Amino acid sequence: MHIDINGLISQYGYLALLIGCLAEGETFTLLGGIAAHEGLLHYGGVLLAAMVGGTLGDQILFWVGRRWGAKILRRFGKHRDKIAKAKRLIQRRPSLFVIGVRFMYGFRLIGPVIIGASRLKPLKFFVLNLVGAALWSLIFVSLGYFAGEVVTPWLHKLDQHFKHLLWLIAALVFALILRWFIRRWNNRRAG
């Protein structure tokens, strides 16, 4: 069995990147940049897929926040101070907050929910979200592209051993599943 990783990336890379950027995107954008460096994907296509995925993900979270934000935010009781600070920033500097939220550690997913709950106008959020997603994708895809110079030789070595690594992972997963079934069976017999 031979897995053609390059073929898979070329065939499904943009779609995988778009889906990966819906929620957590930095890893995907960096890998997309490396794939563009290798010529497996086009740099512009990687930028576009990352931007669309990042925009869509934040738009969905914005609308979730708009509809259920107050209820969701009450569940984060121990983070009330951070949420209150974020709300103040949204009121004072909405443009800066919306564009920058994807760069703020710990706010990547909850930030758009807070913005939606703040009742910022949807059109304003959409435009600022596009600007933020464009900057974000440009920065992280470019970092991946330029890091490709360093990472690519290592990836080629990994590709040579990928089949062995895949079999090792499969064997490990099989052993863990088997162990779980044996424990469950023994617990049923003992109980």
Coordinates of N, CA and C in Angstrom, one line a residue:
M1 N 0.8 -1.2 0.0 CA 0.0 0.0 0.0 C 0.9 1.2 0.0
H2 N 0.7 2.1 -1.0 CA 1.5 3.3 -1.1 C 0.5 4.5 -1.0
I3 N 0.8 5.4 -0.1 CA 0.0 6.6 0.0 C 0.7 7.7 -0.6
D4 N 0.1 8.3 -1.6 CA 0.7 9.5 -2.3 C 0.3 10.8 -1.6
I5 N 1.1 11.2 -0.6 CA 0.7 12.3 0.2 C 0.7 13.6 -0.6
N6 N 1.6 13.7 -1.6 CA 1.6 14.9 -2.4 C 0.3 15.0 -3.3
G7 N -0.1 13.8 -3.8 CA -1.4 13.8 -4.5 C -2.6 14.1 -3.7
L8 N -2.6 13.6 -2.5 CA -3.7 14.0 -1.6 C -3.7 15.5 -1.3
I9 N -2.6 16.0 -1.0 CA -2.5 17.5 -0.7 C -3.0 18.3 -2.0
S10 N -2.5 17.9 -3.1 CA -2.9 18.6 -4.4 C -4.3 18.5 -4.6
Q11 N -4.9 17.3 -4.3 CA -6.3 17.1 -4.6 C -7.3 17.7 -3.6
Y12 N -6.9 17.6 -2.3 CA -7.8 18.0 -1.2 C -7.3 19.1 -0.4
G13 N -6.1 19.6 -0.7 CA -5.5 20.6 0.1 C -6.3 21.9 0.4
Y14 N -6.9 22.5 -0.6 CA -7.6 23.7 -0.4 C -8.8 23.5 0.5
L15 N -9.5 22.4 0.2 CA -10.7 22.0 1.0 C -10.3 21.7 2.5
A16 N -9.3 21.0 2.6 CA -8.8 20.7 4.0 C -8.4 21.9 4.7
L17 N -7.8 22.8 4.0 CA -7.3 24.1 4.6 C -8.5 24.9 5.0
L18 N -9.5 25.0 4.1 CA -10.7 25.8 4.4 C -11.4 25.2 5.6
I19 N -11.6 23.9 5.7 CA -12.3 23.3 6.8 C -11.4 23.5 8.1
G20 N -10.1 23.3 8.0 CA -9.3 23.5 9.2 C -9.3 24.9 9.7
C21 N -9.5 25.9 8.8 CA -9.5 27.3 9.3 C -10.8 27.8 9.8
L22 N -11.8 26.9 9.7 CA -13.1 27.3 10.3 C -13.0 27.6 11.8
A23 N -12.2 26.8 12.5 CA -12.1 26.9 13.9 C -10.7 27.3 14.4
E24 N -9.8 26.4 14.1 CA -8.4 26.6 14.5 C -7.5 26.7 13.2
G25 N -7.0 27.8 13.0 CA -6.4 27.9 11.7 C -4.9 28.0 11.6
E26 N -4.2 28.4 12.6 CA -2.8 28.7 12.5 C -2.0 27.5 12.0
T27 N -2.2 26.4 12.5 CA -1.5 25.2 12.1 C -1.8 24.9 10.6
F28 N -3.0 25.0 10.2 CA -3.4 24.7 8.8 C -2.8 25.8 7.9
T29 N -2.8 27.0 8.3 CA -2.3 28.1 7.4 C -0.8 27.9 7.2
L30 N -0.1 27.6 8.3 CA 1.3 27.3 8.2 C 1.6 26.1 7.3
L31 N 0.9 25.0 7.5 CA 1.1 23.9 6.6 C 0.7 24.2 5.1
G32 N -0.3 25.0 5.0 CA -0.7 25.4 3.6 C 0.4 26.2 3.0
G33 N 1.0 27.1 3.7 CA 2.2 27.9 3.2 C 3.3 27.0 2.8
I34 N 3.6 25.9 3.6 CA 4.7 25.0 3.3 C 4.3 24.2 2.0
A35 N 3.0 23.8 1.9 CA 2.6 23.1 0.7 C 2.7 24.1 -0.6
A36 N 2.5 25.3 -0.4 CA 2.7 26.3 -1.5 C 4.1 26.4 -1.8
H37 N 5.0 26.5 -0.8 CA 6.4 26.5 -1.0 C 6.9 25.3 -1.8
E38 N 6.3 24.2 -1.6 CA 6.7 22.9 -2.3 C 6.1 22.8 -3.7
G39 N 5.2 23.8 -4.0 CA 4.6 23.7 -5.3 C 3.4 22.8 -5.4
L40 N 2.9 22.3 -4.3 CA 1.8 21.4 -4.2 C 0.5 22.1 -4.3
L41 N 0.5 23.3 -3.8 CA -0.7 24.2 -3.9 C -0.2 25.6 -4.3
H42 N -1.1 26.4 -4.9 CA -0.7 27.8 -5.3 C -0.9 28.7 -4.1
Y43 N 0.1 29.6 -3.9 CA 0.1 30.5 -2.8 C -1.2 31.3 -2.7
G44 N -1.6 31.9 -3.8 CA -2.9 32.6 -3.8 C -4.1 31.8 -3.4
G45 N -4.1 30.5 -3.9 CA -5.2 29.6 -3.5 C -5.2 29.3 -2.0
V46 N -4.0 29.2 -1.5 CA -3.9 28.9 0.0 C -4.4 30.1 0.8
L47 N -4.0 31.3 0.3 CA -4.4 32.5 1.0 C -5.9 32.6 1.0
L48 N -6.5 32.4 -0.2 CA -8.0 32.5 -0.4 C -8.7 31.4 0.5
A49 N -8.2 30.2 0.5 CA -8.9 29.1 1.3 C -8.8 29.5 2.8
A50 N -7.6 29.9 3.2 CA -7.5 30.3 4.6 C -8.4 31.5 5.0
M51 N -8.4 32.4 4.1 CA -9.3 33.6 4.4 C -10.7 33.3 4.5
V52 N -11.2 32.5 3.5 CA -12.6 32.1 3.5 C -12.9 31.2 4.7
G53 N -12.1 30.3 5.0 CA -12.3 29.4 6.2 C -12.4 30.2 7.5
G54 N -11.4 31.1 7.6 CA -11.3 32.0 8.8 C -12.5 32.9 8.9
T55 N -12.9 33.5 7.8 CA -14.1 34.3 7.8 C -15.4 33.6 8.1
L56 N -15.6 32.5 7.5 CA -16.8 31.7 7.7 C -16.9 31.2 9.2
G57 N -15.8 30.7 9.7 CA -15.8 30.3 11.1 C -16.2 31.4 12.1
D58 N -15.6 32.5 11.9 CA -15.9 33.6 12.8 C -17.3 34.2 12.6
Q59 N -17.8 34.1 11.3 CA -19.2 34.6 11.1 C -20.2 33.6 11.8
I60 N -19.9 32.3 11.7 CA -20.8 31.4 12.4 C -20.8 31.7 13.9
L61 N -19.6 31.8 14.5 CA -19.5 32.1 15.9 C -20.1 33.4 16.3
F62 N -20.0 34.4 15.4 CA -20.7 35.7 15.6 C -22.2 35.5 15.8
W63 N -22.8 34.8 14.8 CA -24.2 34.6 14.9 C -24.6 33.7 16.0
V64 N -23.8 32.8 16.4 CA -24.1 32.0 17.7 C -24.1 33.0 18.9
G65 N -23.1 33.9 18.9 CA -23.1 34.9 20.0 C -24.3 35.8 19.9
R66 N -24.7 36.2 18.8 CA -25.8 37.1 18.6 C -27.1 36.4 19.2
R67 N -27.2 35.1 18.9 CA -28.4 34.4 19.3 C -28.4 33.9 20.8
W68 N -27.2 33.2 21.2 CA -27.1 32.6 22.5 C -26.0 33.1 23.3
G69 N -25.4 34.2 22.9 CA -24.1 34.7 23.6 C -24.2 34.9 25.1
A70 N -25.3 35.5 25.5 CA -25.4 35.8 27.0 C -25.5 34.5 27.7
K71 N -26.2 33.5 27.2 CA -26.3 32.2 27.9 C -24.9 31.5 27.9
I72 N -24.3 31.6 26.8 CA -22.9 30.9 26.7 C -21.9 31.6 27.6
L73 N -21.9 32.9 27.6 CA -20.9 33.6 28.4 C -21.1 33.4 29.9
R74 N -22.3 33.2 30.3 CA -22.5 32.9 31.7 C -21.8 31.7 32.2
R75 N -21.6 30.7 31.3 CA -20.9 29.5 31.6 C -19.5 29.6 31.9
F76 N -18.9 30.8 31.5 CA -17.5 31.1 31.7 C -17.3 31.9 32.9
G77 N -17.9 31.5 34.1 CA -17.8 32.3 35.3 C -16.5 32.7 35.8
K78 N -15.5 31.8 35.7 CA -14.2 32.1 36.2 C -13.4 33.1 35.2
H79 N -14.0 33.4 34.1 CA -13.3 34.3 33.1 C -14.1 35.6 33.0
R80 N -15.0 35.9 33.9 CA -15.8 37.1 33.8 C -15.0 38.4 33.6
D81 N -13.9 38.5 34.3 CA -13.1 39.7 34.2 C -12.5 39.8 32.7
K82 N -12.1 38.8 32.2 CA -11.6 38.8 30.8 C -12.7 39.1 29.8
I83 N -13.9 38.6 30.0 CA -15.0 38.8 29.1 C -15.5 40.3 29.3
A84 N -15.5 40.8 30.5 CA -15.9 42.2 30.7 C -14.9 43.1 30.0
K85 N -13.6 42.8 30.2 CA -12.5 43.6 29.5 C -12.7 43.6 28.0
A86 N -13.0 42.4 27.4 CA -13.2 42.3 26.0 C -14.5 43.1 25.6
K87 N -15.5 43.1 26.4 CA -16.7 43.9 26.0 C -16.4 45.4 26.0
R88 N -15.6 45.8 27.0 CA -15.2 47.2 27.0 C -14.4 47.6 25.8
L89 N -13.5 46.7 25.4 CA -12.7 46.9 24.2 C -13.5 47.0 23.0
I90 N -14.5 46.1 22.9 CA -15.4 46.1 21.7 C -16.2 47.5 21.7
Q91 N -16.6 48.0 22.8 CA -17.3 49.3 22.9 C -16.5 50.4 22.5
R92 N -15.2 50.4 23.0 CA -14.3 51.6 22.7 C -13.6 51.5 21.3
R93 N -13.2 50.3 21.0 CA -12.4 50.1 19.7 C -12.9 48.9 19.0
P94 N -14.1 48.9 18.5 CA -14.7 47.7 17.8 C -13.9 47.3 16.6
S95 N -13.4 48.2 15.8 CA -12.6 47.8 14.6 C -11.4 47.1 15.0
L96 N -10.6 47.6 16.0 CA -9.4 47.0 16.4 C -9.6 45.7 17.0
F97 N -10.7 45.5 17.8 CA -10.9 44.3 18.5 C -11.3 43.2 17.5
V98 N -12.2 43.5 16.6 CA -12.7 42.5 15.6 C -11.5 42.1 14.7
I99 N -10.7 43.0 14.2 CA -9.6 42.6 13.4 C -8.6 41.8 14.1
G100 N -8.3 42.2 15.4 CA -7.3 41.6 16.2 C -7.7 40.4 16.9
V101 N -9.0 40.1 17.1 CA -9.4 38.9 17.9 C -8.8 37.6 17.5
R102 N -8.5 37.4 16.3 CA -8.0 36.1 15.8 C -6.5 36.0 16.1
F103 N -5.9 37.1 16.5 CA -4.5 37.1 16.9 C -4.3 37.0 18.5
M104 N -5.4 37.0 19.2 CA -5.4 37.0 20.7 C -5.5 35.6 21.2
Y105 N -4.4 35.2 21.8 CA -4.4 33.8 22.4 C -5.6 33.7 23.4
G106 N -6.3 32.6 23.3 CA -7.4 32.4 24.2 C -8.8 33.0 23.8
F107 N -8.7 33.8 22.7 CA -10.0 34.5 22.3 C -10.4 34.0 20.9
R108 N -9.6 33.1 20.3 CA -9.9 32.7 18.9 C -11.3 32.2 18.7
L109 N -11.8 31.4 19.6 CA -13.2 30.9 19.4 C -14.2 31.7 20.2
I110 N -13.9 32.1 21.4 CA -14.9 32.8 22.2 C -15.0 34.3 21.8
G111 N -14.0 34.9 21.2 CA -14.0 36.3 20.8 C -15.2 36.6 19.9
P112 N -15.4 35.9 18.8 CA -16.5 36.2 17.9 C -17.9 36.1 18.6
V113 N -18.0 35.1 19.6 CA -19.2 34.9 20.4 C -19.4 36.2 21.2
I114 N -18.4 36.7 21.9 CA -18.5 37.9 22.7 C -18.9 39.1 21.8
I115 N -18.3 39.2 20.6 CA -18.6 40.3 19.7 C -20.1 40.2 19.3
G116 N -20.6 39.0 19.0 CA -22.0 38.8 18.6 C -22.9 39.2 19.7
A117 N -22.5 38.8 21.0 CA -23.4 39.2 22.1 C -23.3 40.7 22.4
S118 N -22.3 41.4 21.9 CA -22.2 42.8 22.2 C -23.2 43.6 21.3
R119 N -23.8 43.0 20.3 CA -24.7 43.6 19.4 C -24.1 44.5 18.4
L120 N -22.8 44.3 18.1 CA -22.1 45.0 17.0 C -22.9 44.7 15.7
K121 N -23.1 45.7 14.9 CA -23.9 45.6 13.7 C -23.3 44.5 12.8
P122 N -24.1 43.6 12.3 CA -23.6 42.4 11.5 C -22.8 42.9 10.3
L123 N -23.2 43.9 9.6 CA -22.4 44.3 8.4 C -21.0 44.8 8.8
K124 N -21.0 45.6 9.9 CA -19.7 46.1 10.4 C -18.8 44.9 10.7
F125 N -19.4 44.0 11.4 CA -18.6 42.8 11.8 C -18.1 42.1 10.6
F126 N -18.9 41.9 9.6 CA -18.5 41.2 8.4 C -17.3 41.8 7.7
V127 N -17.4 43.1 7.5 CA -16.3 43.8 6.8 C -15.0 43.8 7.6
L128 N -15.1 44.0 8.9 CA -13.9 43.9 9.8 C -13.4 42.5 9.9
N129 N -14.3 41.6 9.9 CA -13.9 40.1 9.9 C -13.1 39.8 8.6
L130 N -13.6 40.3 7.5 CA -12.9 40.1 6.2 C -11.4 40.6 6.3
V131 N -11.3 41.9 6.8 CA -10.0 42.5 6.9 C -9.1 41.7 7.8
G132 N -9.6 41.3 9.0 CA -8.9 40.5 9.9 C -8.4 39.2 9.3
A133 N -9.4 38.5 8.6 CA -9.0 37.2 8.0 C -8.0 37.4 6.9
A134 N -8.1 38.5 6.2 CA -7.1 38.7 5.1 C -5.7 38.9 5.7
L135 N -5.6 39.7 6.7 CA -4.3 40.0 7.4 C -3.8 38.7 8.0
W136 N -4.6 38.0 8.7 CA -4.3 36.7 9.4 C -3.8 35.7 8.4
S137 N -4.5 35.5 7.4 CA -4.1 34.5 6.4 C -2.8 34.9 5.7
L138 N -2.6 36.2 5.4 CA -1.4 36.7 4.7 C -0.2 36.4 5.6
I139 N -0.3 36.7 6.9 CA 0.8 36.6 7.9 C 1.1 35.1 8.0
F140 N 0.2 34.3 8.4 CA 0.5 32.9 8.7 C 0.8 32.0 7.5
V141 N 0.2 32.3 6.4 CA 0.5 31.5 5.1 C 1.9 31.9 4.7
S142 N 2.3 33.2 4.8 CA 3.6 33.6 4.4 C 4.7 33.1 5.3
L143 N 4.4 33.0 6.6 CA 5.3 32.4 7.6 C 5.5 30.9 7.2
G144 N 4.5 30.2 6.9 CA 4.6 28.8 6.5 C 5.4 28.7 5.2
Y145 N 5.1 29.6 4.2 CA 5.8 29.6 3.0 C 7.3 29.8 3.2
F146 N 7.7 30.8 4.0 CA 9.1 31.0 4.2 C 9.7 30.0 5.1
A147 N 9.0 29.4 6.0 CA 9.5 28.3 6.9 C 9.7 27.0 6.0
G148 N 9.0 27.0 4.9 CA 9.2 25.8 4.0 C 10.6 25.5 3.7
E149 N 11.4 26.6 3.6 CA 12.9 26.4 3.3 C 13.6 25.6 4.3
V150 N 13.1 25.7 5.6 CA 13.8 25.0 6.7 C 13.1 23.6 6.9
V151 N 11.7 23.6 6.8 CA 11.0 22.4 7.1 C 11.0 21.4 6.0
T152 N 11.0 21.8 4.8 CA 10.9 20.9 3.6 C 11.9 19.7 3.6
P153 N 13.2 20.0 3.9 CA 14.1 18.8 3.9 C 13.7 17.8 5.0
W154 N 13.2 18.3 6.1 CA 12.8 17.4 7.2 C 11.6 16.6 6.8
L155 N 10.6 17.3 6.0 CA 9.4 16.6 5.6 C 9.7 15.5 4.6
H156 N 10.7 15.7 3.7 CA 11.1 14.7 2.8 C 11.6 13.4 3.5
K157 N 12.4 13.6 4.5 CA 12.9 12.5 5.3 C 11.7 11.8 6.0
L158 N 10.8 12.6 6.5 CA 9.6 12.0 7.1 C 8.8 11.2 6.1
D159 N 8.6 11.7 4.9 CA 7.8 11.0 3.9 C 8.4 9.7 3.6
Q160 N 9.7 9.5 3.6 CA 10.4 8.2 3.3 C 10.0 7.2 4.4
H161 N 9.7 7.7 5.6 CA 9.4 6.8 6.7 C 7.9 6.8 7.1
F162 N 7.1 7.5 6.3 CA 5.7 7.7 6.6 C 5.0 6.4 6.7
K163 N 5.2 5.5 5.8 CA 4.5 4.2 5.7 C 4.8 3.4 7.0
H164 N 6.0 3.4 7.5 CA 6.4 2.7 8.7 C 5.7 3.4 9.9
L165 N 5.7 4.7 9.9 CA 5.1 5.5 11.0 C 3.6 5.2 11.0
L166 N 3.0 5.2 9.9 CA 1.5 4.9 9.8 C 1.2 3.5 10.4
W167 N 2.0 2.5 10.0 CA 1.8 1.2 10.6 C 2.0 1.1 12.1
L168 N 3.0 1.8 12.6 CA 3.2 1.9 14.0 C 2.1 2.5 14.7
I169 N 1.5 3.6 14.2 CA 0.4 4.3 14.8 C -0.8 3.4 14.8
A170 N -1.1 2.7 13.7 CA -2.2 1.8 13.5 C -2.1 0.7 14.6
A171 N -0.9 0.1 14.7 CA -0.7 -0.9 15.7 C -0.9 -0.4 17.1
L172 N -0.5 0.8 17.4 CA -0.7 1.4 18.7 C -2.2 1.6 19.0
V173 N -2.9 2.1 18.1 CA -4.3 2.3 18.2 C -5.0 1.0 18.4
F174 N -4.7 0.0 17.6 CA -5.3 -1.3 17.8 C -5.0 -1.9 19.2
A175 N -3.8 -1.8 19.7 CA -3.5 -2.3 21.0 C -4.3 -1.5 22.1
L176 N -4.5 -0.2 22.0 CA -5.2 0.5 22.9 C -6.7 0.1 22.9
I177 N -7.3 -0.1 21.7 CA -8.7 -0.5 21.6 C -8.8 -1.9 22.2
L178 N -7.9 -2.8 21.9 CA -7.9 -4.2 22.4 C -7.9 -4.1 23.9
R179 N -7.0 -3.3 24.5 CA -6.9 -3.2 25.9 C -8.2 -2.7 26.5
W180 N -8.8 -1.7 25.9 CA -10.1 -1.2 26.4 C -11.1 -2.3 26.4
F181 N -11.2 -3.1 25.3 CA -12.2 -4.1 25.3 C -12.0 -5.2 26.3
I182 N -10.7 -5.6 26.5 CA -10.4 -6.6 27.5 C -10.7 -6.1 28.9
R183 N -10.4 -4.9 29.2 CA -10.8 -4.3 30.6 C -12.3 -4.3 30.7
R184 N -13.0 -3.9 29.7 CA -14.4 -3.8 29.8 C -15.0 -5.2 30.0
W185 N -14.5 -6.2 29.3 CA -15.0 -7.6 29.4 C -14.7 -8.1 30.8
N186 N -13.5 -7.8 31.3 CA -13.1 -8.3 32.7 C -14.0 -7.6 33.7
N187 N -14.3 -6.3 33.6 CA -15.2 -5.6 34.5 C -16.6 -6.2 34.5
R188 N -17.1 -6.6 33.4 CA -18.4 -7.2 33.3 C -18.4 -8.5 34.0
R189 N -17.4 -9.3 33.8 CA -17.3 -10.6 34.4 C -17.2 -10.5 35.9
A190 N -16.4 -9.5 36.4 CA -16.2 -9.3 37.8 C -17.4 -8.7 38.5
G191 N -18.2 -7.9 37.8 CA -19.3 -7.2 38.3 C -20.6 -7.9 38.2

